Amino acid sequence: MSNRSERDGVTLTGTILRTLRDHGTLSRVELTQHTGLSAATITRKIAVLLADGTVEEREVVNGGALGRPAIGVALTRSSNRVIGVQIGVGTVTIAVVDVLGGTEHVRTIPYDAASTADDVISLVVETVRPLADPSVVGVGVAVPGPVDAAGRRMLMPINLAWRDVPIADDLEAALGIPVVAEHNVRSMALAEARFGEGRARRSVGFIYAGAGIGAGVVVDGAPLSVGVHGAIELGHLRVEAEGAPCVCGGRGCLETIASADALRRRLDGLGIAHREDAHPLVTLCRAEDASARREASVVLSHLATGVSTVTNLLNPELLMLGGGLADLPDAARDELIARARNATFPLIRDSIDIRPSSLGPTAGVIGAACAALDRLLYA
Ligand SMILES: [Zn+2]
């Protein structure tokens, strides 16, 4: 790939592959129309990509003149696969992700959240190594906190005691294949924008409730990365002026009310048993007694402040809810969305679409793989 010629910062090959990713099977003539490249360039580049298996030829039904089937070109699903890794607080999810967003070998492995970063990196290496066959070109790792602009370092996952971990370098050294790191919720937004219900939207937002609460946005196909570290820290939005102290050093943050730990404490206070298979927000919202309903309403109201902050400040066309927010009982989800919409500026309220994630629990690993392919294949 070193001899790729560049145009506008993206190589000609990257331009062709992105076009095939976004439009599916195209004839060579359509490729010249979509990319603005000459027929000679398309013919030459496609010959190379056919030879190395990156693309394949397909007959296009009804595509040819005078009843002749036209030959189209498409990305080869079984080439350029990436292993997507999503590190959460206490779980790692791993899958092999193909170039069209399909997943295989999906596994979620629990770990003790008090583990060191090195222990969790070793767990990832052990699990990834047997999956890394010759069709795998890299690893995308989604992490629970800000990453550096180069996609190498996990800077400050606030709900884990890890700081400034060179996770991409460590995994590359152990696995011998390229690794790219990305923020976990930004990865989820990216997955929805590429392969989910966000495909036809210019901007897609994602809010995820797991151990903490995170947000990410994709605009025109690219993850939005603001400030020095690209961080959007929705969980640390102050929602109670004199609220409880937060792990970040602040006070009254959304996570002091709606992190998984804060919700478990609330369930303890209500005498409601935790469930292993459900986010504590879901357990709280399913409880039927009056005091649990009152507490659920308080939590949903604060979460709605978080959601409406994203709608009012970042204004994505489509805002997807994931993790515990996607699994809420219908009535609780309707209440959350109605409260958030009520607190949203009218013009935005009329245009924004808020709904549960279309990709579910694999959004993170698919998005991690997308982030890796953006640097390894589509650059
Ligand atoms: Zn905080």
GROMACS .gro file of C-alpha atoms and ligand atoms in nm:
model
  380
    1MET     CA    1   0.000   0.000   0.000
    2SER     CA    2   0.307   0.227   0.023
    3ASN     CA    3   0.294   0.315  -0.349
    4ARG     CA    4  -0.065   0.445  -0.332
    5SER     CA    5  -0.090   0.792  -0.483
    6GLU     CA    6  -0.274   1.044  -0.272
    7ARG     CA    7  -0.553   1.288  -0.347
    8ASP     CA    8  -0.699   1.511  -0.076
    9GLY     CA    9  -0.526   1.310   0.196
   10VAL     CA   10  -0.692   0.983   0.093
   11THR     CA   11  -0.516   0.751  -0.154
   12LEU     CA   12  -0.686   0.673  -0.486
   13THR     CA   13  -0.720   0.313  -0.373
   14GLY     CA   14  -0.874   0.430  -0.044
   15THR     CA   15  -1.119   0.646  -0.242
   16ILE     CA   16  -1.226   0.350  -0.457
   17LEU     CA   17  -1.265   0.117  -0.158
   18ARG     CA   18  -1.468   0.374   0.041
   19THR     CA   19  -1.697   0.418  -0.259
   20LEU     CA   20  -1.755   0.042  -0.281
   21ARG     CA   21  -1.812   0.029   0.096
   22ASP     CA   22  -2.077   0.302   0.082
   23HIS     CA   23  -2.252   0.206  -0.245
   24GLY     CA   24  -2.214  -0.173  -0.270
   25THR     CA   25  -2.158  -0.335  -0.610
   26LEU     CA   26  -2.070  -0.083  -0.885
   27SER     CA   27  -1.965  -0.118  -1.248
   28ARG     CA   28  -1.633   0.037  -1.349
   29VAL     CA   29  -1.826   0.314  -1.528
   30GLU     CA   30  -2.024   0.389  -1.210
   31LEU     CA   31  -1.698   0.393  -1.014
   32THR     CA   32  -1.559   0.663  -1.244
   33GLN     CA   33  -1.881   0.864  -1.195
   34HIS     CA   34  -1.880   0.830  -0.814
   35THR     CA   35  -1.507   0.894  -0.764
   36GLY     CA   36  -1.431   1.139  -1.045
   37LEU     CA   37  -1.128   0.924  -1.135
   38SER     CA   38  -1.045   0.843  -1.497
   39ALA     CA   39  -1.152   0.514  -1.656
   40ALA     CA   40  -0.785   0.424  -1.703
   41THR     CA   41  -0.710   0.478  -1.333
   42ILE     CA   42  -1.015   0.274  -1.225
   43THR     CA   43  -0.920  -0.011  -1.461
   44ARG     CA   44  -0.561  -0.016  -1.337
   45LYS     CA   45  -0.646   0.005  -0.964
   46ILE     CA   46  -0.927  -0.253  -0.988
   47ALA     CA   47  -0.693  -0.500  -1.160
   48VAL     CA   48  -0.456  -0.477  -0.861
   49LEU     CA   49  -0.742  -0.510  -0.609
   50LEU     CA   50  -0.886  -0.812  -0.795
   51ALA     CA   51  -0.544  -0.977  -0.797
   52ASP     CA   52  -0.498  -0.944  -0.420
   53GLY     CA   53  -0.858  -1.044  -0.346
   54THR     CA   54  -0.968  -0.714  -0.189
   55VAL     CA   55  -1.251  -0.686  -0.444
   56GLU     CA   56  -1.434  -0.940  -0.657
   57GLU     CA   57  -1.642  -0.924  -0.976
   58ARG     CA   58  -2.016  -0.985  -0.967
   59GLU     CA   59  -2.283  -0.995  -1.231
   60VAL     CA   60  -2.520  -0.700  -1.196
   61VAL     CA   61  -2.880  -0.802  -1.268
   62ASN     CA   62  -3.049  -0.577  -1.527
   63GLY     CA   63  -2.740  -0.362  -1.532
   64GLY     CA   64  -2.630  -0.420  -1.890
   65ALA     CA   65  -2.742  -0.273  -2.218
   66LEU     CA   66  -2.923  -0.495  -2.471
   67GLY     CA   67  -2.986  -0.770  -2.218
   68ARG     CA   68  -2.618  -0.838  -2.153
   69PRO     CA   69  -2.541  -0.877  -1.783
   70ALA     CA   70  -2.301  -0.607  -1.664
   71ILE     CA   71  -2.003  -0.695  -1.449
   72GLY     CA   72  -1.983  -0.505  -1.123
   73VAL     CA   73  -1.711  -0.485  -0.861
   74ALA     CA   74  -1.770  -0.530  -0.487
   75LEU     CA   75  -1.563  -0.561  -0.170
   76THR     CA   76  -1.479  -0.925  -0.096
   77ARG     CA   77  -1.651  -1.011   0.232
   78SER     CA   78  -1.392  -1.270   0.334
   79SER     CA   79  -1.090  -1.039   0.278
   80ASN     CA   80  -0.964  -0.767   0.508
   81ARG     CA   81  -1.137  -0.897   0.818
   82VAL     CA   82  -1.063  -0.726   1.150
   83ILE     CA   83  -1.090  -0.852   1.505
   84GLY     CA   84  -1.303  -0.609   1.700
   85VAL     CA   85  -1.238  -0.584   2.074
   86GLN     CA   86  -1.454  -0.385   2.313
   87ILE     CA   87  -1.308  -0.341   2.659
   88GLY     CA   88  -1.578  -0.249   2.908
   89VAL     CA   89  -1.548  -0.216   3.284
   90GLY     CA   90  -1.544  -0.584   3.387
   91THR     CA   91  -1.607  -0.741   3.045
   92VAL     CA   92  -1.427  -0.780   2.715
   93THR     CA   93  -1.625  -0.855   2.398
   94ILE     CA   94  -1.437  -0.991   2.098
   95ALA     CA   95  -1.557  -1.079   1.746
   96VAL     CA   96  -1.422  -1.130   1.397
   97VAL     CA   97  -1.580  -0.855   1.185
   98ASP     CA   98  -1.590  -0.868   0.807
   99VAL     CA   99  -1.560  -0.575   0.571
  100LEU     CA  100  -1.941  -0.549   0.540
  101GLY     CA  101  -1.998  -0.542   0.917
  102GLY     CA  102  -2.088  -0.910   0.964
  103THR     CA  103  -1.967  -1.074   1.287
  104GLU     CA  104  -1.844  -1.424   1.373
  105HIS     CA  105  -1.703  -1.586   1.689
  106VAL     CA  106  -1.862  -1.324   1.919
  107ARG     CA  107  -1.754  -1.380   2.280
  108THR     CA  108  -1.798  -1.179   2.598
  109ILE     CA  109  -1.552  -1.260   2.876
  110PRO     CA  110  -1.585  -1.119   3.229
  111TYR     CA  111  -1.281  -0.995   3.421
  112ASP     CA  112  -1.230  -0.850   3.768
  113ALA     CA  113  -1.255  -0.470   3.731
  114ALA     CA  114  -0.967  -0.442   3.982
  115SER     CA  115  -0.733  -0.615   3.730
  116THR     CA  116  -0.432  -0.429   3.594
  117ALA     CA  117  -0.430  -0.312   3.232
  118ASP     CA  118  -0.152  -0.565   3.163
  119ASP     CA  119  -0.373  -0.853   3.285
  120VAL     CA  120  -0.658  -0.746   3.059
  121ILE     CA  121  -0.423  -0.697   2.763
  122SER     CA  122  -0.297  -1.054   2.820
  123LEU     CA  123  -0.658  -1.179   2.823
  124VAL     CA  124  -0.723  -0.999   2.493
  125VAL     CA  125  -0.404  -1.143   2.336
  126GLU     CA  126  -0.494  -1.498   2.443
  127THR     CA  127  -0.843  -1.468   2.296
  128VAL     CA  128  -0.748  -1.286   1.976
  129ARG     CA  129  -0.445  -1.496   1.877
  130PRO     CA  130  -0.634  -1.812   1.766
  131LEU     CA  131  -0.877  -1.598   1.562
  132ALA     CA  132  -0.606  -1.414   1.367
  133ASP     CA  133  -0.600  -1.616   1.043
  134PRO     CA  134  -0.446  -1.475   0.720
  135SER     CA  135  -0.773  -1.298   0.626
  136VAL     CA  136  -0.736  -1.079   0.938
  137VAL     CA  137  -0.555  -0.752   0.863
  138GLY     CA  138  -0.569  -0.593   1.207
  139VAL     CA  139  -0.736  -0.539   1.541
  140GLY     CA  140  -0.963  -0.252   1.644
  141VAL     CA  141  -0.990  -0.200   2.017
  142ALA     CA  142  -1.267   0.014   2.170
  143VAL     CA  143  -1.183   0.137   2.519
  144PRO     CA  144  -1.393   0.292   2.798
  145GLY     CA  145  -1.249   0.644   2.787
  146PRO     CA  146  -1.056   0.897   2.578
  147VAL     CA  147  -0.780   0.783   2.340
  148ASP     CA  148  -0.501   0.991   2.185
  149ALA     CA  149  -0.549   1.134   1.835
  150ALA     CA  150  -0.319   0.873   1.682
  151GLY     CA  151  -0.540   0.588   1.811
  152ARG     CA  152  -0.257   0.437   2.019
  153ARG     CA  153  -0.312   0.519   2.389
  154MET     CA  154  -0.592   0.475   2.639
  155LEU     CA  155  -0.563   0.802   2.833
  156MET     CA  156  -0.802   0.798   3.128
  157PRO     CA  157  -1.067   0.528   3.163
  158ILE     CA  158  -1.208   0.693   3.478
  159ASN     CA  159  -1.394   0.383   3.602
  160LEU     CA  160  -1.076   0.172   3.589
  161ALA     CA  161  -0.752   0.249   3.775
  162TRP     CA  162  -0.552   0.259   3.448
  163ARG     CA  163  -0.383   0.575   3.321
  164ASP     CA  164  -0.210   0.643   2.989
  165VAL     CA  165  -0.177   0.283   2.868
  166PRO     CA  166  -0.011   0.233   2.523
  167ILE     CA  167  -0.267  -0.036   2.441
  168ALA     CA  168  -0.223  -0.038   2.062
  169ASP     CA  169   0.157  -0.073   2.091
  170ASP     CA  170   0.127  -0.346   2.357
  171LEU     CA  171  -0.122  -0.549   2.151
  172GLU     CA  172   0.078  -0.504   1.829
  173ALA     CA  173   0.396  -0.623   2.000
  174ALA     CA  174   0.219  -0.934   2.127
  175LEU     CA  175   0.010  -1.016   1.817
  176GLY     CA  176   0.229  -0.896   1.529
  177ILE     CA  177  -0.060  -0.732   1.340
  178PRO     CA  178  -0.165  -0.364   1.326
  179VAL     CA  179  -0.387  -0.239   1.609
  180VAL     CA  180  -0.598   0.080   1.628
  181ALA     CA  181  -0.763   0.209   1.948
  182GLU     CA  182  -1.084   0.414   1.957
  183HIS     CA  183  -1.324   0.542   2.224
  184ASN     CA  184  -1.593   0.280   2.289
  185VAL     CA  185  -1.909   0.488   2.244
  186ARG     CA  186  -1.767   0.676   1.944
  187SER     CA  187  -1.709   0.327   1.797
  188MET     CA  188  -2.075   0.241   1.854
  189ALA     CA  189  -2.184   0.559   1.675
  190LEU     CA  190  -1.947   0.471   1.389
  191ALA     CA  191  -2.093   0.119   1.360
  192GLU     CA  192  -2.448   0.259   1.342
  193ALA     CA  193  -2.340   0.516   1.081
  194ARG     CA  194  -2.174   0.249   0.861
  195PHE     CA  195  -2.387  -0.061   0.904
  196GLY     CA  196  -2.690   0.027   1.118
  197GLU     CA  197  -2.990   0.255   1.095
  198GLY     CA  198  -2.759   0.557   1.076
  199ARG     CA  199  -2.647   0.470   0.721
  200ALA     CA  200  -2.846   0.738   0.539
  201ARG     CA  201  -2.793   1.006   0.808
  202ARG     CA  202  -2.536   1.285   0.800
  203SER     CA  203  -2.485   1.273   1.177
  204VAL     CA  204  -2.537   0.994   1.426
  205GLY     CA  205  -2.508   1.017   1.805
  206PHE     CA  206  -2.489   0.733   2.054
  207ILE     CA  207  -2.542   0.731   2.432
  208TYR     CA  208  -2.436   0.418   2.617
  209ALA     CA  209  -2.513   0.319   2.975
  210GLY     CA  210  -2.282   0.045   3.103
  211ALA     CA  211  -2.068   0.082   3.415
  212GLY     CA  212  -2.064   0.453   3.331
  213ILE     CA  213  -2.243   0.673   3.081
  214GLY     CA  214  -2.074   0.775   2.757
  215ALA     CA  215  -2.158   0.952   2.434
  216GLY     CA  216  -2.010   0.964   2.085
  217VAL     CA  217  -2.100   1.133   1.758
  218VAL     CA  218  -2.015   1.065   1.393
  219VAL     CA  219  -2.049   1.347   1.137
  220ASP     CA  220  -2.024   1.283   0.760
  221GLY     CA  221  -1.887   0.936   0.827
  222ALA     CA  222  -1.608   1.051   1.060
  223PRO     CA  223  -1.600   1.021   1.441
  224LEU     CA  224  -1.628   1.366   1.603
  225SER     CA  225  -1.318   1.428   1.809
  226VAL     CA  226  -1.319   1.761   1.991
  227GLY     CA  227  -1.054   1.936   2.199
  228VAL     CA  228  -0.708   1.801   2.272
  229HIS     CA  229  -0.823   1.448   2.358
  230GLY     CA  230  -1.150   1.419   2.166
  231ALA     CA  231  -1.343   1.365   2.488
  232ILE     CA  232  -1.718   1.404   2.533
  233GLU     CA  233  -1.776   1.317   2.900
  234LEU     CA  234  -2.153   1.294   2.932
  235GLY     CA  235  -2.129   1.091   3.254
  236HIS     CA  236  -1.960   1.389   3.420
  237LEU     CA  237  -2.226   1.643   3.335
  238ARG     CA  238  -2.327   1.805   3.668
  239VAL     CA  239  -2.696   1.739   3.720
  240GLU     CA  240  -2.715   1.810   4.098
  241ALA     CA  241  -2.545   2.128   4.218
  242GLU     CA  242  -2.482   1.990   4.568
  243GLY     CA  243  -2.480   1.622   4.472
  244ALA     CA  244  -2.261   1.333   4.584
  245PRO     CA  245  -1.884   1.331   4.517
  246CYS     CA  246  -1.784   1.162   4.190
  247VAL     CA  247  -1.485   0.943   4.102
  248CYS     CA  248  -1.372   1.224   3.864
  249GLY     CA  249  -1.325   1.464   4.157
  250GLY     CA  250  -1.643   1.657   4.076
  251ARG     CA  251  -1.977   1.654   4.248
  252GLY     CA  252  -2.332   1.572   4.139
  253CYS     CA  253  -2.223   1.422   3.805
  254LEU     CA  254  -2.477   1.214   3.610
  255GLU     CA  255  -2.274   0.903   3.700
  256THR     CA  256  -2.323   0.968   4.073
  257ILE     CA  257  -2.692   0.893   4.002
  258ALA     CA  258  -2.696   0.661   3.702
  259SER     CA  259  -2.368   0.466   3.691
  260ALA     CA  260  -2.417   0.091   3.740
  261ASP     CA  261  -2.263   0.113   4.091
  262ALA     CA  262  -2.485   0.406   4.194
  263LEU     CA  263  -2.791   0.217   4.070
  264ARG     CA  264  -2.687  -0.099   4.257
  265ARG     CA  265  -2.667   0.104   4.578
  266ARG     CA  266  -3.016   0.236   4.507
  267LEU     CA  267  -3.144  -0.120   4.453
  268ASP     CA  268  -2.982  -0.224   4.785
  269GLY     CA  269  -3.162   0.061   4.959
  270LEU     CA  270  -3.491  -0.059   4.814
  271GLY     CA  271  -3.419  -0.423   4.906
  272ILE     CA  272  -3.433  -0.530   4.539
  273ALA     CA  273  -3.199  -0.814   4.435
  274HIS     CA  274  -2.943  -0.746   4.157
  275ARG     CA  275  -2.965  -0.956   3.846
  276GLU     CA  276  -2.652  -1.078   3.671
  277ASP     CA  277  -2.817  -1.069   3.330
  278ALA     CA  278  -2.959  -0.715   3.340
  279HIS     CA  279  -2.823  -0.362   3.380
  280PRO     CA  280  -2.933  -0.232   3.725
  281LEU     CA  281  -3.125   0.050   3.553
  282VAL     CA  282  -3.339  -0.215   3.382
  283THR     CA  283  -3.393  -0.398   3.712
  284LEU     CA  284  -3.496  -0.071   3.881
  285CYS     CA  285  -3.736   0.021   3.600
  286ARG     CA  286  -3.895  -0.326   3.605
  287ALA     CA  287  -3.967  -0.313   3.981
  288GLU     CA  288  -4.334  -0.267   4.057
  289ASP     CA  289  -4.361  -0.119   4.406
  290ALA     CA  290  -4.434   0.250   4.450
  291SER     CA  291  -4.101   0.351   4.607
  292ALA     CA  292  -3.903   0.181   4.326
  293ARG     CA  293  -4.122   0.356   4.069
  294ARG     CA  294  -4.054   0.694   4.233
  295GLU     CA  295  -3.679   0.630   4.233
  296ALA     CA  296  -3.684   0.509   3.873
  297SER     CA  297  -3.859   0.830   3.777
  298VAL     CA  298  -3.589   1.040   3.950
  299VAL     CA  299  -3.311   0.850   3.770
  300LEU     CA  300  -3.488   0.872   3.432
  301SER     CA  301  -3.534   1.244   3.479
  302HIS     CA  302  -3.159   1.295   3.533
  303LEU     CA  303  -3.079   1.067   3.239
  304ALA     CA  304  -3.319   1.275   3.027
  305THR     CA  305  -3.111   1.582   3.120
  306GLY     CA  306  -2.810   1.395   2.982
  307VAL     CA  307  -2.991   1.298   2.662
  308SER     CA  308  -3.127   1.650   2.604
  309THR     CA  309  -2.779   1.794   2.658
  310VAL     CA  310  -2.660   1.582   2.367
  311THR     CA  311  -2.957   1.682   2.150
  312ASN     CA  312  -2.924   2.054   2.227
  313LEU     CA  313  -2.544   2.080   2.203
  314LEU     CA  314  -2.449   1.821   1.942
  315ASN     CA  315  -2.780   1.793   1.752
  316PRO     CA  316  -2.727   1.464   1.569
  317GLU     CA  317  -2.994   1.371   1.313
  318LEU     CA  318  -3.029   1.030   1.475
  319LEU     CA  319  -2.952   0.960   1.842
  320MET     CA  320  -2.927   0.597   1.943
  321LEU     CA  321  -2.948   0.459   2.295
  322GLY     CA  322  -2.738   0.156   2.391
  323GLY     CA  323  -2.648  -0.072   2.682
  324GLY     CA  324  -2.894  -0.044   2.972
  325LEU     CA  325  -3.083   0.231   2.785
  326ALA     CA  326  -3.161  -0.004   2.494
  327ASP     CA  327  -3.291  -0.277   2.724
  328LEU     CA  328  -3.537  -0.060   2.921
  329PRO     CA  329  -3.900  -0.173   2.941
  330ASP     CA  330  -4.105   0.016   2.680
  331ALA     CA  331  -4.281   0.245   2.930
  332ALA     CA  332  -3.951   0.355   3.090
  333ARG     CA  333  -3.787   0.412   2.751
  334ASP     CA  334  -4.087   0.613   2.631
  335GLU     CA  335  -4.071   0.822   2.951
  336LEU     CA  336  -3.696   0.886   2.905
  337ILE     CA  337  -3.735   0.988   2.541
  338ALA     CA  338  -4.044   1.204   2.611
  339ARG     CA  339  -3.867   1.389   2.894
  340ALA     CA  340  -3.555   1.439   2.680
  341ARG     CA  341  -3.761   1.567   2.386
  342ASN     CA  342  -3.946   1.806   2.617
  343ALA     CA  343  -3.614   1.957   2.724
  344THR     CA  344  -3.492   1.994   2.364
  345PHE     CA  345  -3.504   2.318   2.162
  346PRO     CA  346  -3.822   2.309   1.942
  347LEU     CA  347  -3.649   2.316   1.603
  348ILE     CA  348  -3.422   2.028   1.706
  349ARG     CA  349  -3.709   1.844   1.876
  350ASP     CA  350  -3.906   1.840   1.550
  351SER     CA  351  -3.621   1.691   1.349
  352ILE     CA  352  -3.431   1.461   1.584
  353ASP     CA  353  -3.493   1.089   1.591
  354ILE     CA  354  -3.413   0.914   1.924
  355ARG     CA  355  -3.433   0.535   1.939
  356PRO     CA  356  -3.259   0.219   2.067
  357SER     CA  357  -2.941   0.095   1.898
  358SER     CA  358  -3.012  -0.106   1.584
  359LEU     CA  359  -2.700  -0.323   1.623
  360GLY     CA  360  -2.738  -0.412   1.992
  361PRO     CA  361  -2.449  -0.553   2.195
  362THR     CA  362  -2.217  -0.598   1.892
  363ALA     CA  363  -2.215  -0.224   1.805
  364GLY     CA  364  -1.889  -0.173   2.000
  365VAL     CA  365  -1.689  -0.451   1.831
  366ILE     CA  366  -1.821  -0.363   1.484
  367GLY     CA  367  -1.733   0.003   1.544
  368ALA     CA  368  -1.386  -0.086   1.672
  369ALA     CA  369  -1.330  -0.281   1.348
  370CYS     CA  370  -1.459   0.016   1.141
  371ALA     CA  371  -1.213   0.247   1.318
  372ALA     CA  372  -0.927   0.007   1.237
  373LEU     CA  373  -1.029  -0.029   0.869
  374ASP     CA  374  -1.050   0.351   0.836
  375ARG     CA  375  -0.677   0.365   0.908
  376LEU     CA  376  -0.568   0.033   0.753
  377LEU     CA  377  -0.780   0.002   0.436
  378TYR     CA  378  -0.972   0.320   0.355
  379ALA     CA  379  -0.689   0.568   0.417
  380ZN      ZN  380  -1.778   1.297   3.755
   0.00000   0.00000   0.00000
